[in-house]
Coordinates of C-alpha atoms in Angstrom, one line a residue:
X1 CA 27.8 49.4 64.5
X2 CA 24.7 51.2 63.6
X3 CA 26.6 53.8 60.9
X4 CA 28.2 50.1 59.5
X5 CA 24.4 48.7 59.1
X6 CA 23.0 52.2 57.1
X7 CA 26.9 51.5 54.9
X8 CA 25.7 48.3 54.6
X9 CA 21.8 48.9 53.1
X10 CA 23.4 52.5 50.8
X11 CA 25.3 50.1 49.2
X12 CA 23.2 47.2 48.4
X13 CA 20.6 50.0 47.2
X14 CA 23.1 51.3 45.1
X15 CA 23.6 47.7 43.4
X16 CA 20.3 47.4 43.0
X17 CA 19.9 50.9 41.2
X18 CA 22.9 50.2 39.3
X19 CA 21.6 47.3 38.0
X20 CA 18.5 48.4 36.9
X21 CA 16.7 47.2 33.3
X22 CA 15.7 49.6 30.8
X23 CA 13.2 48.0 28.1
X24 CA 13.1 48.5 24.6
X25 CA 9.4 49.4 23.6
X26 CA 9.9 52.0 20.4
X27 CA 7.2 54.4 21.5
X28 CA 8.6 56.4 20.2
X29 CA 8.4 55.0 16.5
X30 CA 11.6 55.5 14.8
X31 CA 13.0 52.0 16.4
X32 CA 16.8 54.2 17.6
X33 CA 18.2 53.7 20.7
X34 CA 19.0 57.3 20.9
X35 CA 15.3 57.9 21.3
X36 CA 14.4 58.7 24.9
X37 CA 11.1 58.3 24.0
X38 CA 11.7 54.5 23.0
X39 CA 12.6 53.2 27.0
X40 CA 10.7 52.1 29.7
X41 CA 12.3 54.3 31.8
X42 CA 12.3 57.4 29.3
X43 CA 15.6 57.1 28.8
X44 CA 18.5 55.8 26.7
X45 CA 20.7 52.9 28.5
X46 CA 23.5 53.7 30.7
X47 CA 26.7 51.3 31.1
X48 CA 25.0 49.7 33.8
X49 CA 21.7 49.1 32.7
X50 CA 19.9 45.7 31.5
X51 CA 18.6 46.2 28.2
X52 CA 15.0 44.0 27.8
X53 CA 13.4 43.5 24.4
X54 CA 10.0 41.9 26.0
X55 CA 8.5 41.9 22.4
X56 CA 9.3 41.2 18.9
X57 CA 10.9 44.1 17.6
X58 CA 13.9 45.5 15.2
X59 CA 15.9 48.1 16.7
X60 CA 18.6 50.7 15.6
X61 CA 22.0 51.1 17.5
X62 CA 22.3 54.6 15.8
X63 CA 25.1 55.6 18.0
X64 CA 27.5 54.1 20.2
X65 CA 26.4 52.9 23.4
X66 CA 27.9 50.5 26.4
X67 CA 25.7 48.7 28.6
X68 CA 26.0 45.8 30.8
X69 CA 23.7 43.2 29.5
X70 CA 21.1 42.7 26.5
X71 CA 18.5 40.2 26.7
X72 CA 15.2 38.8 26.0
X73 CA 12.0 37.9 28.3
X74 CA 10.4 34.7 29.4
X75 CA 7.4 36.3 27.8
X76 CA 9.6 37.2 24.2
X77 CA 7.4 35.7 21.2
X78 CA 4.9 34.8 23.0
X79 CA 2.4 35.4 20.6
X80 CA 5.2 34.5 17.8
X81 CA 6.9 31.6 18.8
X82 CA 10.6 31.1 16.8
X83 CA 10.5 34.9 15.9
X84 CA 13.2 37.6 15.7
X85 CA 14.5 40.3 18.1
X86 CA 16.8 42.0 15.6
X87 CA 19.6 44.4 16.7
X88 CA 20.4 46.5 14.5
X89 CA 22.3 50.1 13.4
X90 CA 26.0 51.2 12.3
X91 CA 26.7 52.3 15.9
X92 CA 29.2 50.0 18.3
X93 CA 27.0 48.3 20.8
X94 CA 30.1 47.5 23.8
X95 CA 28.9 44.6 26.5
X96 CA 31.0 45.5 29.5
X97 CA 29.6 43.2 32.7
X98 CA 32.3 44.2 34.8
X99 CA 32.2 40.8 36.6
X100 CA 33.7 37.7 36.7
X101 CA 32.3 36.2 35.3
X102 CA 29.3 37.9 34.3
X103 CA 26.3 37.6 31.9
X104 CA 26.1 39.8 28.8
X105 CA 24.1 38.0 26.2
X106 CA 21.4 36.0 27.4
X107 CA 18.0 34.5 25.4
X108 CA 15.1 34.2 28.2
X109 CA 12.4 33.3 26.3
X110 CA 10.1 30.3 26.5
X111 CA 9.0 30.8 23.4
X112 CA 12.2 29.8 21.5
X113 CA 12.8 33.0 20.3
X114 CA 15.9 34.2 17.9
X115 CA 17.6 36.7 19.2
X116 CA 19.3 38.7 16.2
X117 CA 23.1 40.8 16.2
X118 CA 23.5 42.3 12.5
X119 CA 25.3 45.5 13.4
X120 CA 28.4 46.3 15.3
X121 CA 29.0 44.3 18.7
X122 CA 32.3 44.4 21.0
X123 CA 32.5 42.2 24.3
X124 CA 34.6 44.3 26.6
X125 CA 35.0 42.9 30.5
X126 CA 37.0 46.0 31.9
X127 CA 36.6 43.9 35.8
X128 CA 39.8 45.3 37.1
X129 CA 41.3 41.3 37.6
X130 CA 40.6 37.8 37.1
X131 CA 39.8 36.1 33.8
X132 CA 37.4 38.8 32.8
X133 CA 34.9 36.2 31.3
X134 CA 31.6 37.1 29.5
X135 CA 28.8 34.9 29.5
X136 CA 26.1 34.0 26.3
X137 CA 23.8 32.4 28.1
X138 CA 20.5 29.9 26.7
X139 CA 17.3 29.5 29.3
X140 CA 13.9 28.6 29.3
X141 CA 13.1 28.0 25.6
X142 CA 15.1 24.6 24.3
X143 CA 15.0 26.0 20.6
X144 CA 16.2 29.3 21.5
X145 CA 19.0 30.7 18.9
X146 CA 21.6 33.5 19.7
X147 CA 22.9 34.7 16.1
X148 CA 25.1 37.1 14.4
X149 CA 24.1 37.2 11.3
X150 CA 25.5 38.4 7.9
X151 CA 27.2 41.9 7.8
X152 CA 28.0 41.9 11.4
X153 CA 31.0 42.6 13.4
X154 CA 31.8 40.7 16.7
X155 CA 34.8 42.2 18.5
X156 CA 35.9 39.6 21.2
X157 CA 38.3 41.8 23.5
X158 CA 37.8 39.3 26.2
X159 CA 36.9 36.0 27.0
X160 CA 33.2 35.6 25.5
X161 CA 31.9 32.2 26.2
X162 CA 28.6 30.1 24.9
X163 CA 26.5 28.3 27.3
X164 CA 23.4 25.9 26.4
X165 CA 21.6 25.3 29.7
X166 CA 18.3 25.2 28.7
X167 CA 19.6 23.5 25.0
X168 CA 19.6 26.8 22.7
X169 CA 22.3 27.2 19.6
X170 CA 24.2 29.7 18.3
X171 CA 25.2 30.9 14.6
X172 CA 27.8 32.9 13.6
X173 CA 27.5 34.3 10.0
X174 CA 29.4 37.4 10.4
X175 CA 32.9 38.6 10.6
X176 CA 34.8 38.1 14.2
X177 CA 38.1 40.3 15.1
X178 CA 39.6 40.7 18.5
X179 CA 42.1 38.8 20.3
X180 CA 39.6 37.3 23.3
X181 CA 39.4 33.6 23.0
X182 CA 35.7 32.8 22.1
X183 CA 34.9 29.6 24.5
X184 CA 32.4 27.2 24.3
X185 CA 31.0 25.2 27.7
X186 CA 29.4 21.9 28.0
X187 CA 26.7 20.5 25.3
X188 CA 26.6 23.8 23.3
X189 CA 25.9 23.7 19.6
X190 CA 27.8 26.4 17.1
X191 CA 27.7 26.9 13.5
X192 CA 29.5 29.1 11.6
X193 CA 27.9 29.7 8.5
X194 CA 29.4 30.0 4.7
X195 CA 29.6 34.2 5.2
X196 CA 31.0 33.6 8.2
X197 CA 34.6 35.6 8.4
X198 CA 37.9 35.2 10.7
X199 CA 40.5 36.7 8.5
X200 CA 40.8 39.9 11.3
X201 CA 40.8 37.6 14.2
X202 CA 43.5 37.1 16.6
X203 CA 41.9 35.1 19.4
X204 CA 41.7 31.1 19.3
X205 CA 38.4 29.1 20.3
X206 CA 38.4 26.9 22.8
X207 CA 36.3 23.9 24.5
X208 CA 35.9 24.4 28.0
X209 CA 32.8 21.9 28.5
X210 CA 32.3 18.2 27.7
X211 CA 30.4 17.0 24.1
X212 CA 30.4 20.3 22.7
X213 CA 30.2 20.5 18.5
X214 CA 31.2 23.1 16.4
X215 CA 29.9 23.4 12.5
X216 CA 31.9 25.3 10.1
X217 CA 30.3 25.7 6.8
X218 CA 32.5 29.0 6.1
X219 CA 32.7 29.5 2.3
X220 CA 35.5 27.8 0.5
X221 CA 39.1 29.5 0.7
X222 CA 37.4 31.9 3.2
X223 CA 38.9 32.1 6.8
X224 CA 38.1 30.2 9.9
X225 CA 41.1 29.6 12.1
X226 CA 43.4 32.1 10.7
X227 CA 47.2 31.5 10.5
X228 CA 48.7 31.6 14.1
X229 CA 45.8 30.7 16.3
X230 CA 44.0 27.7 17.0
X231 CA 41.4 25.6 18.6
X232 CA 42.2 24.0 22.1
X233 CA 40.0 21.5 23.6
X234 CA 40.2 21.5 26.9
X235 CA 37.0 19.1 27.3
X236 CA 36.4 15.8 26.9
X237 CA 34.5 14.3 23.6
X238 CA 34.1 18.1 21.7
X239 CA 33.9 17.8 18.1
X240 CA 34.6 20.0 15.1
X241 CA 32.7 19.5 11.5
X242 CA 34.8 21.1 8.8
X243 CA 32.7 21.7 5.6
X244 CA 34.6 24.3 3.6
X245 CA 37.8 24.0 2.0
X246 CA 40.8 25.4 2.7
X247 CA 39.3 27.5 5.6
X248 CA 41.5 26.0 8.3
X249 CA 44.5 27.7 8.6
X250 CA 45.3 27.5 11.9
X251 CA 46.7 24.8 14.8
X252 CA 44.7 22.0 16.6
X253 CA 45.6 21.5 20.5
X254 CA 44.5 19.0 22.9
X255 CA 45.0 19.5 26.4
X256 CA 45.9 16.7 29.0
X257 CA 44.0 13.3 28.7
X258 CA 41.2 14.9 26.4
X259 CA 40.0 13.6 23.0
X260 CA 38.9 15.8 20.2
X261 CA 37.8 14.6 16.9
X262 CA 38.3 16.7 13.8
X263 CA 36.0 15.9 10.8
X264 CA 37.3 16.7 7.6
X265 CA 34.9 17.0 5.2
X266 CA 36.6 18.8 2.4
X267 CA 40.0 19.8 1.4
X268 CA 42.3 21.6 3.5
X269 CA 45.7 23.1 2.1
X270 CA 47.6 24.9 4.9
X271 CA 46.7 23.9 7.9
X272 CA 49.2 24.2 11.0
X273 CA 50.7 22.6 13.6
X274 CA 49.2 19.8 16.5
X275 CA 49.8 20.5 19.9
X276 CA 49.7 18.2 23.0
X277 CA 49.6 20.5 25.6
X278 CA 49.6 20.0 29.6
X279 CA 50.2 16.2 30.2
X280 CA 50.2 15.4 27.0
X281 CA 48.6 12.4 26.7
X282 CA 45.4 13.2 25.0
X283 CA 44.2 12.1 21.6
X284 CA 43.2 13.7 18.1
X285 CA 40.9 11.5 16.3
X286 CA 41.1 12.7 12.7
X287 CA 38.0 11.3 10.5
X288 CA 38.7 12.4 6.5
X289 CA 35.7 11.9 4.2
X290 CA 36.6 9.7 1.6
X291 CA 35.9 13.0 -1.1
X292 CA 39.2 14.7 0.5
X293 CA 42.3 14.3 -1.4
X294 CA 44.7 16.5 0.4
X295 CA 45.1 17.2 4.2
X296 CA 48.1 19.3 4.4
X297 CA 49.6 20.2 7.7
X298 CA 52.7 22.4 8.8
X299 CA 56.2 20.5 9.4
X300 CA 55.7 19.2 13.4
X301 CA 59.1 17.4 13.8
X302 CA 60.0 20.9 16.1
X303 CA 56.8 20.0 18.6
X304 CA 56.7 17.7 21.5
X305 CA 53.9 15.3 21.1
X306 CA 54.9 14.0 24.4
X307 CA 52.4 10.8 24.7
X308 CA 49.5 12.1 22.4
X309 CA 47.7 10.0 20.0
X310 CA 47.4 10.9 16.3
X311 CA 44.2 8.5 15.4
X312 CA 43.6 8.8 11.8
X313 CA 40.0 7.2 10.1
X314 CA 39.7 7.4 6.5
X315 CA 43.5 7.2 5.7
X316 CA 45.0 7.2 1.8
X317 CA 48.7 7.1 1.3
X318 CA 49.2 10.4 -0.1
X319 CA 46.4 12.1 1.6
X320 CA 47.9 13.8 5.0
X321 CA 51.0 15.8 4.7
X322 CA 53.6 17.1 7.1
X323 CA 56.1 19.6 5.8
X324 CA 57.5 19.6 2.4
X325 CA 59.6 16.8 2.8
X326 CA 60.0 13.6 4.5
X327 CA 61.5 15.6 7.5
X328 CA 58.3 17.3 8.8
X329 CA 57.5 14.8 11.7
X330 CA 60.1 12.8 13.5
X331 CA 60.2 9.3 13.7
X332 CA 58.9 8.9 17.6
X333 CA 56.0 11.7 16.6
X334 CA 55.3 8.9 13.4
X335 CA 55.2 6.1 16.1
X336 CA 52.2 7.9 17.4
X337 CA 50.2 7.9 14.6
X338 CA 47.9 5.0 14.2
X339 CA 45.4 4.7 11.1
X340 CA 42.9 3.0 9.9
X341 CA 42.0 0.5 6.3
X342 CA 45.4 -0.6 4.8
X343 CA 47.4 1.1 7.0
X344 CA 45.6 -0.7 10.1
X345 CA 48.2 -2.2 12.1
X346 CA 51.0 -0.7 10.0
X347 CA 54.3 1.8 10.7
X348 CA 53.5 4.8 9.0
X349 CA 56.3 6.8 6.9
X350 CA 56.6 10.3 5.3
X351 CA 57.2 10.4 1.7
X352 CA 60.2 12.6 -0.2
X353 CA 57.5 15.6 -0.5
X354 CA 56.0 14.8 3.5
X355 CA 53.1 12.8 2.9
X356 CA 52.2 10.0 4.8
X357 CA 52.4 6.5 3.5
X358 CA 52.8 3.0 4.8
X359 CA 56.6 2.1 5.8
X360 CA 56.4 -0.4 3.6
X361 CA 55.7 1.4 0.5
X362 CA 59.4 3.1 0.9
X363 CA 63.1 1.8 0.4
X364 CA 66.4 3.4 1.3
X365 CA 66.7 4.5 -1.9
X366 CA 63.7 6.7 -0.6
X367 CA 65.4 8.3 2.8
X368 CA 66.6 11.2 3.1
X369 CA 69.9 11.3 5.1
X370 CA 70.8 15.2 4.6
X371 CA 67.6 15.9 6.3
X372 CA 66.5 12.8 8.0
X373 CA 70.1 12.1 9.7
X374 CA 70.8 8.6 10.8
X375 CA 68.9 5.3 9.5
X376 CA 69.3 3.6 12.7
X377 CA 68.0 4.4 15.9
X378 CA 69.5 4.8 18.9
X379 CA 72.6 5.1 18.5
X380 CA 73.6 3.9 22.6
X381 CA 71.8 0.7 23.3
X382 CA 71.2 -0.5 26.7
X383 CA 68.5 -3.4 26.3
X384 CA 65.9 -2.1 24.1
X385 CA 66.5 -3.2 20.0
X386 CA 67.3 -1.3 17.1
X387 CA 64.9 0.6 14.8
X388 CA 65.5 1.3 11.5
X389 CA 63.1 4.4 10.1
X390 CA 62.5 2.3 6.7
X391 CA 61.4 -1.3 6.2
X392 CA 64.4 -3.4 5.6
X393 CA 65.2 -6.9 4.1
X394 CA 68.9 -7.7 5.4
X395 CA 71.4 -6.5 7.5
X396 CA 74.9 -7.6 9.1
X397 CA 76.0 -6.4 12.1
X398 CA 80.2 -6.4 12.5
X399 CA 82.5 -5.6 15.7
X400 CA 85.4 -3.4 15.9
X401 CA 87.6 -6.1 14.5
X402 CA 85.7 -6.6 11.0
X403 CA 84.1 -9.8 12.4
X404 CA 80.4 -10.4 11.3
X405 CA 78.8 -11.2 14.6
X406 CA 74.9 -11.2 13.5
X407 CA 73.2 -10.7 10.7
X408 CA 69.5 -11.6 9.2
X409 CA 67.8 -11.9 5.6
X410 CA 64.2 -12.8 5.1
X411 CA 61.7 -11.6 2.2
X412 CA 59.2 -9.9 4.5
X413 CA 60.3 -6.5 5.5
X414 CA 60.8 -5.6 9.0
X415 CA 61.9 -2.2 10.8
X416 CA 63.6 -3.8 14.1
X417 CA 66.3 -5.6 15.2
X418 CA 67.3 -7.5 18.7
X419 CA 70.4 -6.7 20.3
X420 CA 70.1 -9.3 23.3
X421 CA 72.8 -11.0 22.2
X422 CA 75.7 -8.5 21.7
X423 CA 78.1 -8.2 24.3
X424 CA 78.9 -4.7 25.1
X425 CA 80.9 -2.8 22.5
X426 CA 80.8 -0.6 19.2
X427 CA 79.7 -2.2 16.3
X428 CA 78.9 -1.6 12.8
X429 CA 75.4 -2.4 10.8
X430 CA 75.3 -2.6 6.9
X431 CA 72.0 -2.7 6.0
X432 CA 71.3 -4.1 2.6
X433 CA 74.7 -3.5 1.5
X434 CA 73.9 0.0 1.3
X435 CA 74.3 1.8 4.3
X436 CA 76.9 1.5 6.8
X437 CA 75.7 2.9 10.9
X438 CA 78.0 2.5 14.2
X439 CA 76.3 1.9 17.5
X440 CA 77.4 1.7 20.9
X441 CA 76.1 -1.6 23.1
X442 CA 76.4 -0.7 26.5

């Protein structure tokens, strides 16, 4: 038993030694990380060290370093509230928390300090198993900032999660790379600046906490979300604001019953898919600014939107587009879209070029049978009504003997036909004297 106590003590003692803090003080005078005289422990930091910045200072990562954590302290910027701690240099600073999760970047100042990275930072959590999540935190000061400035490169190899805690903000003005997810926790406020560039990124952006806001100011025709990647909302009431034109080239995912608001303030001409994941009954609010003239998505007809809802605010005919023709959405998906303005309470359809319009704007002449298939559905009916994919004003139904059994003509267009009076059997419906299709009543 005594031996066990000794072993336990040694393990705890070793842990304390491993998690030592090494403060940068620039006593060596040249601001370089490799200079042992610039550190409180008189040695350059080790992979197990917590690097601290108790004062406002610029340091130069002049060689490649791996550390456990980097942080300001409670007193940082005490004499100059809102001041900046800057980590620069050409060397690669790798942060490896080796924990699941573990905090790798923390702005702990009580004086609204800015913790700024202007060089190369890599997130690589080497823990052997688990999700390998690395955290960025704000504590104490409610206006603290963690930022990656213009010219910086943040490579996220394993997930990196931004947390608000005391209310600080995050600013990304540099390049993002790597396949690890950038995650947004509850109540976080994240801004991507005009110089942000994600063209080399292969990871997703994921909301994991409610009420977080992402603002995208990426310069027009830059890249915020590359093709093949996505933003994914796994939390409630989150939103993204797109202020740069043609910067969004990826997919949008909404999980479960979540609600995500996508604010489009400029044109986007090459967006990807809309995905309703998990239980699939979430809501995507697409809020379109009045100045926007094109919001173009990829063909979504091959996706199962389950019971999700796409709610469009700022709807105009011809503004939103799916694919390149009128097969970019299925009939079922069209029924899952609601819109405001002239489209309020109206059925929507796709024009021949894939743009979203009021179904009442179309006619049978606009219908592309080669790509869209049958005009009526379903082809086998039990008790439900027969649906028409475009508005019509008249029809006639015949039995297999050629006898007319039902007809209707009206000045007001309609897209639904009751079959409750029909007996079980095979029928032919003729629409406006132009199209004939067979259906079965069971």
